[in-house]
Coordinates of C-alpha atoms in Angstrom, one line a residue:
T14 CA -62.9 19.5 2.4
N15 CA -60.1 21.8 0.3
G16 CA -58.9 21.7 -3.1
K17 CA -56.5 19.2 -3.2
S18 CA -58.7 16.9 -1.2
T19 CA -61.9 16.6 -3.7
R20 CA -59.6 16.5 -6.3
I21 CA -58.4 13.5 -4.7
L22 CA -61.8 11.4 -4.0
M23 CA -62.8 12.0 -7.1
P24 CA -62.4 9.0 -9.0
P25 CA -62.1 8.7 -13.3
K26 CA -65.0 9.3 -15.0
G27 CA -64.8 4.7 -16.2
I28 CA -65.6 3.9 -12.4
L29 CA -68.6 6.7 -11.9
Y30 CA -69.8 4.9 -15.3
G31 CA -69.2 1.5 -13.3
V32 CA -71.4 2.3 -10.6
G33 CA -74.0 4.1 -13.4
Y34 CA -73.9 0.5 -14.8
G35 CA -74.9 -1.5 -11.3
A36 CA -77.5 1.1 -10.6
Y37 CA -78.9 0.5 -13.7
S38 CA -78.7 -3.0 -13.3
L39 CA -80.1 -3.4 -10.2
V40 CA -83.3 -1.0 -11.1
T41 CA -84.2 -3.1 -14.2
G42 CA -83.2 -6.3 -12.6
I43 CA -86.0 -5.7 -9.5
V44 CA -88.2 -5.9 -12.6
I45 CA -87.3 -7.9 -15.3
A46 CA -84.9 -10.4 -14.0
A47 CA -85.8 -14.3 -14.1
D48 CA -83.7 -15.5 -11.1
R49 CA -83.3 -12.1 -8.9
S50 CA -81.1 -13.7 -6.3
V51 CA -79.0 -14.7 -9.0
M52 CA -78.8 -10.8 -10.1
A53 CA -78.8 -10.1 -6.6
S54 CA -75.7 -12.4 -5.9
S55 CA -73.6 -11.2 -8.9
L56 CA -74.6 -7.6 -8.8
K57 CA -73.4 -7.3 -4.9
T58 CA -70.0 -9.3 -5.8
Y59 CA -69.5 -6.8 -9.2
L60 CA -70.1 -3.8 -6.9
A61 CA -67.8 -5.1 -4.1
F62 CA -65.3 -5.1 -7.1
L63 CA -65.7 -2.0 -8.4
F64 CA -65.4 -0.3 -4.5
V65 CA -62.1 -1.9 -4.3
C66 CA -61.2 -0.7 -7.7
Y67 CA -62.1 2.6 -6.2
C68 CA -59.7 2.5 -3.4
I69 CA -57.0 2.2 -5.3
V70 CA -57.7 4.4 -8.1
I71 CA -58.2 6.5 -4.4
I72 CA -54.9 5.2 -3.7
C73 CA -53.0 6.1 -6.8
Q74 CA -54.7 9.5 -7.1
G75 CA -53.6 10.6 -3.4
E76 CA -49.9 8.8 -4.1
G77 CA -49.4 10.6 -7.7
D78 CA -48.4 7.3 -9.7
I79 CA -49.1 4.1 -9.7
S80 CA -45.9 2.2 -9.2
W81 CA -46.9 0.3 -6.4
L82 CA -49.9 -0.9 -8.2
L83 CA -47.5 -2.5 -10.5
K84 CA -44.8 -3.7 -8.4
I85 CA -47.7 -5.6 -6.7
I86 CA -49.0 -7.2 -10.3
V87 CA -45.8 -8.4 -10.8
A88 CA -45.1 -9.6 -6.7
I89 CA -48.7 -11.3 -7.4
C90 CA -47.7 -12.7 -10.6
S91 CA -43.7 -13.4 -10.1
I92 CA -45.2 -15.8 -6.8
C93 CA -48.2 -17.6 -9.4
M94 CA -45.0 -18.1 -11.8
I95 CA -42.5 -19.8 -8.8
Y96 CA -45.4 -22.0 -7.4
T97 CA -46.5 -23.5 -11.1
L98 CA -42.9 -23.8 -12.3
F99 CA -42.1 -26.3 -9.3
W100 CA -46.1 -27.3 -8.1
G101 CA -47.1 -27.5 -11.0
Y102 CA -51.1 -29.2 -11.5
R103 CA -51.9 -31.2 -14.8
Y104 CA -54.8 -30.0 -15.0
Y105 CA -57.2 -31.4 -18.4
N106 CA -59.0 -29.0 -20.4
G107 CA -59.3 -31.1 -23.8
V108 CA -55.3 -32.1 -23.8
Y109 CA -53.2 -32.3 -19.9
V110 CA -52.0 -28.4 -19.4
I111 CA -50.2 -27.1 -16.4
T112 CA -52.2 -24.9 -13.6
M113 CA -51.9 -24.0 -10.3
G114 CA -54.6 -26.7 -9.0
P115 CA -57.9 -28.4 -9.9
E116 CA -60.2 -25.8 -8.9
N117 CA -57.6 -23.2 -10.4
N118 CA -58.7 -22.0 -14.6
P119 CA -55.6 -21.8 -16.5
N120 CA -57.4 -19.2 -18.9
S121 CA -57.0 -17.1 -15.4
L122 CA -53.5 -18.1 -14.8
G123 CA -53.1 -17.3 -18.2
A124 CA -54.6 -13.4 -18.2
L125 CA -52.6 -12.7 -14.8
M126 CA -50.1 -13.5 -16.9
V127 CA -50.9 -11.5 -19.8
F128 CA -51.0 -8.4 -16.5
G129 CA -47.9 -9.7 -14.7
M130 CA -46.2 -8.7 -18.8
F131 CA -47.9 -5.1 -19.1
A132 CA -46.8 -4.5 -16.0
V133 CA -43.3 -5.1 -16.5
L134 CA -43.1 -3.4 -19.6
Y135 CA -44.8 -0.3 -18.1
R136 CA -42.3 1.0 -16.3
N137 CA -39.5 0.9 -19.2
E138 CA -36.0 0.6 -16.7
Q139 CA -33.9 2.4 -18.2
K140 CA -30.6 1.2 -16.4
T141 CA -29.2 -2.2 -18.4
G142 CA -29.6 -4.6 -15.5
R143 CA -33.0 -3.3 -14.4
L144 CA -33.5 -4.2 -18.1
L145 CA -32.8 -7.1 -18.5
F146 CA -34.5 -9.1 -15.2
S147 CA -37.8 -6.8 -16.9
F148 CA -37.1 -9.2 -19.9
A149 CA -36.5 -12.4 -18.1
T150 CA -38.7 -12.0 -16.0
V151 CA -41.3 -11.3 -19.7
I152 CA -40.4 -14.7 -21.0
L153 CA -40.7 -16.6 -17.6
F154 CA -44.6 -15.1 -17.9
G155 CA -44.9 -16.1 -21.0
Y156 CA -43.4 -19.0 -20.7
I157 CA -46.3 -19.5 -17.4
I158 CA -48.6 -18.9 -20.7
I159 CA -47.3 -21.7 -22.4
L160 CA -47.2 -24.4 -20.0
S161 CA -51.4 -22.9 -19.3
G162 CA -52.4 -24.1 -23.0
S163 CA -54.7 -20.7 -22.7
R164 CA -55.3 -19.4 -26.4
K165 CA -56.5 -16.5 -25.4
A166 CA -54.0 -15.4 -23.3
L167 CA -50.9 -16.7 -26.2
I168 CA -53.0 -14.3 -28.7
S169 CA -53.0 -11.4 -25.7
A170 CA -49.5 -11.7 -24.9
T171 CA -48.3 -12.0 -28.4
V172 CA -50.1 -8.8 -29.0
L173 CA -49.1 -7.2 -26.0
C174 CA -45.6 -7.9 -27.8
M175 CA -45.5 -6.4 -30.9
I176 CA -47.1 -3.3 -29.4
W177 CA -44.2 -2.9 -27.2
F178 CA -41.5 -3.8 -29.6
V179 CA -42.4 -0.8 -32.2
T180 CA -42.6 1.3 -29.3
F181 CA -39.5 0.2 -27.5
L182 CA -37.5 1.0 -30.2
K183 CA -39.6 3.9 -31.6
D184 CA -38.6 5.2 -27.6
T185 CA -34.5 3.9 -27.8
W186 CA -33.6 5.3 -31.4
K187 CA -35.5 9.2 -29.7
N188 CA -34.5 9.3 -26.6
C189 CA -30.8 7.3 -25.9
E190 CA -27.4 8.3 -27.0
R191 CA -25.5 5.6 -29.9
A192 CA -24.0 3.2 -26.8
E193 CA -27.2 2.7 -25.0
R194 CA -28.9 2.4 -28.1
I195 CA -26.5 -0.5 -28.7
K196 CA -27.0 -2.0 -25.5
R197 CA -30.7 -1.9 -25.7
F198 CA -30.9 -3.5 -28.9
L199 CA -28.8 -6.0 -27.9
L200 CA -30.7 -7.6 -25.2
V201 CA -33.9 -7.0 -27.4
A202 CA -32.0 -9.8 -30.3
I203 CA -30.9 -12.0 -27.4
M204 CA -34.6 -11.6 -26.1
L205 CA -35.8 -12.4 -29.5
G206 CA -33.5 -14.9 -30.4
I207 CA -34.7 -17.3 -27.0
A208 CA -38.5 -17.2 -28.0
F209 CA -37.3 -17.9 -32.1
A210 CA -35.7 -20.8 -30.6
Y211 CA -38.1 -21.9 -28.3
F212 CA -40.9 -22.3 -30.8
N213 CA -38.3 -23.6 -33.8
N214 CA -37.9 -26.6 -31.5
A215 CA -39.8 -27.3 -28.5
Y216 CA -43.4 -25.2 -28.7
L217 CA -44.1 -27.4 -31.6
K218 CA -44.4 -30.6 -28.9
T219 CA -46.8 -28.4 -26.3
A220 CA -50.2 -28.6 -25.2
S221 CA -51.0 -24.9 -26.0
F222 CA -49.8 -25.5 -29.4
E223 CA -52.0 -28.2 -29.7
R224 CA -55.2 -26.0 -28.7
L225 CA -53.7 -24.1 -30.8
L226 CA -54.4 -25.8 -34.5
R227 CA -57.5 -27.1 -32.4
L228 CA -58.6 -23.3 -32.5
F229 CA -57.9 -22.7 -36.3
S230 CA -58.6 -26.0 -37.6
G231 CA -62.8 -24.8 -36.7
G232 CA -63.0 -26.9 -32.7
G233 CA -63.9 -25.0 -29.8
T234 CA -65.7 -22.2 -31.1
N235 CA -69.2 -23.7 -32.7
S236 CA -70.6 -23.8 -28.7
R237 CA -69.5 -19.9 -28.2
W238 CA -71.1 -19.1 -31.5
G239 CA -74.0 -20.9 -30.2
M240 CA -73.8 -19.2 -27.1
Y241 CA -73.6 -15.6 -29.4
V242 CA -76.4 -16.3 -31.4
E243 CA -78.5 -17.1 -28.5
A244 CA -77.3 -14.0 -26.7
A245 CA -79.0 -12.1 -29.9
E246 CA -82.2 -14.0 -29.7
L247 CA -82.4 -12.8 -26.2
F248 CA -81.9 -9.0 -27.3
K249 CA -84.6 -8.8 -29.3
K250 CA -86.6 -10.5 -26.9
S251 CA -85.9 -6.8 -24.6
M252 CA -83.8 -4.9 -26.7
L253 CA -84.1 -1.5 -24.4
F254 CA -83.3 -2.8 -21.0
G255 CA -81.8 -6.6 -21.4
I256 CA -83.1 -10.0 -19.5
G257 CA -81.2 -8.4 -16.0
F258 CA -77.8 -8.3 -14.9
D259 CA -76.1 -12.1 -15.0
Q260 CA -79.1 -13.8 -16.5
F261 CA -77.9 -15.4 -19.4
R262 CA -76.8 -18.3 -17.4
V263 CA -80.6 -18.5 -16.1
L264 CA -82.5 -18.1 -20.0
S265 CA -80.2 -19.3 -22.3
S266 CA -80.0 -23.7 -23.2
F267 CA -76.0 -23.5 -22.3
H268 CA -76.8 -22.4 -18.9
S269 CA -73.6 -20.8 -18.5
Y270 CA -72.5 -17.2 -18.6
S271 CA -71.6 -16.4 -22.9
H272 CA -67.9 -16.0 -22.6
S273 CA -68.0 -13.0 -24.8
T274 CA -68.4 -9.0 -22.5
Y275 CA -69.8 -8.3 -26.5
A276 CA -72.8 -10.7 -26.6
E277 CA -73.3 -10.7 -22.6
L278 CA -73.8 -6.9 -22.4
L279 CA -76.4 -6.5 -25.4
A280 CA -78.5 -10.1 -23.6
C281 CA -79.0 -8.5 -20.4
G282 CA -77.9 -4.5 -20.6
G283 CA -79.8 -4.1 -23.8
I284 CA -79.2 -1.2 -25.6
L285 CA -79.5 1.3 -22.5
G286 CA -77.2 -0.5 -20.1
C287 CA -74.8 -1.2 -23.5
L288 CA -74.6 2.5 -23.8
I289 CA -74.1 3.3 -20.3
Y290 CA -70.9 0.9 -19.5
F291 CA -68.4 1.4 -23.2
T292 CA -69.1 5.2 -23.0
P293 CA -66.2 5.0 -20.7
I294 CA -64.0 2.6 -22.8
I295 CA -64.9 4.7 -26.1
W296 CA -63.9 7.7 -25.1
T297 CA -60.5 6.0 -23.4
G298 CA -59.6 5.3 -26.4
C299 CA -60.4 8.2 -27.7
L300 CA -58.3 9.6 -25.4
I301 CA -55.6 7.3 -26.0
Y302 CA -55.8 7.9 -29.7
K303 CA -54.5 12.0 -28.6
K304 CA -51.7 11.2 -26.4
L305 CA -49.8 8.6 -29.3
K306 CA -50.5 11.8 -31.5
K307 CA -50.0 14.7 -29.4
E308 CA -46.8 12.5 -27.2
K309 CA -45.4 9.7 -28.9
N310 CA -44.1 8.4 -26.1
Y311 CA -43.4 4.9 -24.5
Q312 CA -46.1 4.9 -21.7
A313 CA -48.8 5.9 -24.5
G314 CA -47.8 3.3 -26.3
M315 CA -48.1 0.8 -23.8
L316 CA -51.3 2.5 -22.7
F317 CA -52.4 1.5 -26.3
A318 CA -51.1 -2.1 -25.9
L319 CA -52.9 -3.2 -22.7
Y320 CA -56.5 -1.8 -24.9
A321 CA -56.3 -3.2 -27.2
V322 CA -55.6 -6.5 -25.3
E323 CA -58.5 -5.9 -22.8
M324 CA -60.3 -5.4 -26.4
F325 CA -59.7 -8.2 -27.2
L326 CA -60.2 -10.2 -24.2
G327 CA -63.7 -8.9 -24.5
T328 CA -64.5 -10.9 -26.8
V329 CA -63.7 -14.2 -24.8
N330 CA -64.3 -13.0 -21.8
I331 CA -66.8 -10.6 -19.3
F332 CA -65.2 -7.8 -17.5
M333 CA -68.1 -7.1 -15.2
Y334 CA -67.8 -10.5 -13.7
T335 CA -63.7 -10.0 -13.5
F336 CA -61.8 -8.6 -10.8
M337 CA -58.7 -8.2 -12.7
H338 CA -59.9 -6.7 -16.0
M339 CA -62.1 -4.0 -13.6
M340 CA -58.8 -3.4 -12.3
M341 CA -56.7 -3.4 -15.3
W342 CA -59.7 -0.8 -16.9
S343 CA -59.7 0.9 -13.7
I344 CA -55.5 1.4 -14.6
L345 CA -56.1 2.5 -18.3
Y346 CA -58.8 5.2 -16.8
I347 CA -56.7 6.2 -13.9
L348 CA -53.9 6.9 -16.8
T349 CA -56.0 8.1 -19.0
E350 CA -57.7 10.7 -17.6
K351 CA -56.0 12.2 -14.2
E352 CA -52.7 13.7 -16.1
G353 CA -51.2 14.2 -12.5
C354 CA -51.0 10.3 -12.7
T355 CA -48.2 8.7 -13.4
L356 CA -45.1 7.4 -13.2
P357 CA -42.1 8.5 -11.1
K358 CA -39.1 10.0 -13.0
I359 CA -36.6 6.7 -13.6

């Protein structure tokens, strides 16, 4: 192979560490897993997801940009958004919320909309018409998050939009002419006005607000806290290697995964597993920080927004078991590690 093909075939370090974590989980799981069939099945799914992420990364590196991937994410989110709006299913989740069907977890739908919002906003459209369409799309994705009643998605979307807002204003002030600044600021003001009017009038009557009140009043957190305590107890029994891949649901009294990447990794992977898995995540955070300090541009700010959202979602979701999260981390890895892979000039 020539130098170019070698460069293309070499994925970001985050993908390689993911393979390393899979190998580590397989070797240790054969010895320590209480239920090897569960370990083997879950590990096979994890490696299959990782292979798809590898293929996506290779295509991005070969093309030299990720715009095609962002368009696909937006298209998938748009289809889900339209389906939920017109043919949504009433799903009981403590209160009745709207999702795509009886088997569609509303939290998964909400998380998908958050990533769709990132895919729309990351492009930073320059033409007024496209920018207006982008804002409208983000508002609709946000509305689906409210219909889903997903608290974690609502908080994530809020974090994403707040960081985007600051980044957008800085970029507009720095790079746009006066007339263009006025137009872009006016569009933002209109979007904020619509959001404020909705939250001030209609949002207080939604299932999303009711579920949010339950969260801040302490409801729904006791079982999660119990899972975290039990994960810590399981970690103490095997601190170095953990109890084995996806073994929390086998050995815990909850018979479910721990609902936290950090608790799950600590219990199932031990100290060594945590070191392998979190090394590229921490390194990516350092690279994003360097980009923010050095480049101070719009894309660096949006990478920080996605990183912040993922780190928050790690407290309530498990990255290793969810393709959506693995793909988002792959996007972060390739955009921070591979300097030649970015968006084309627009």
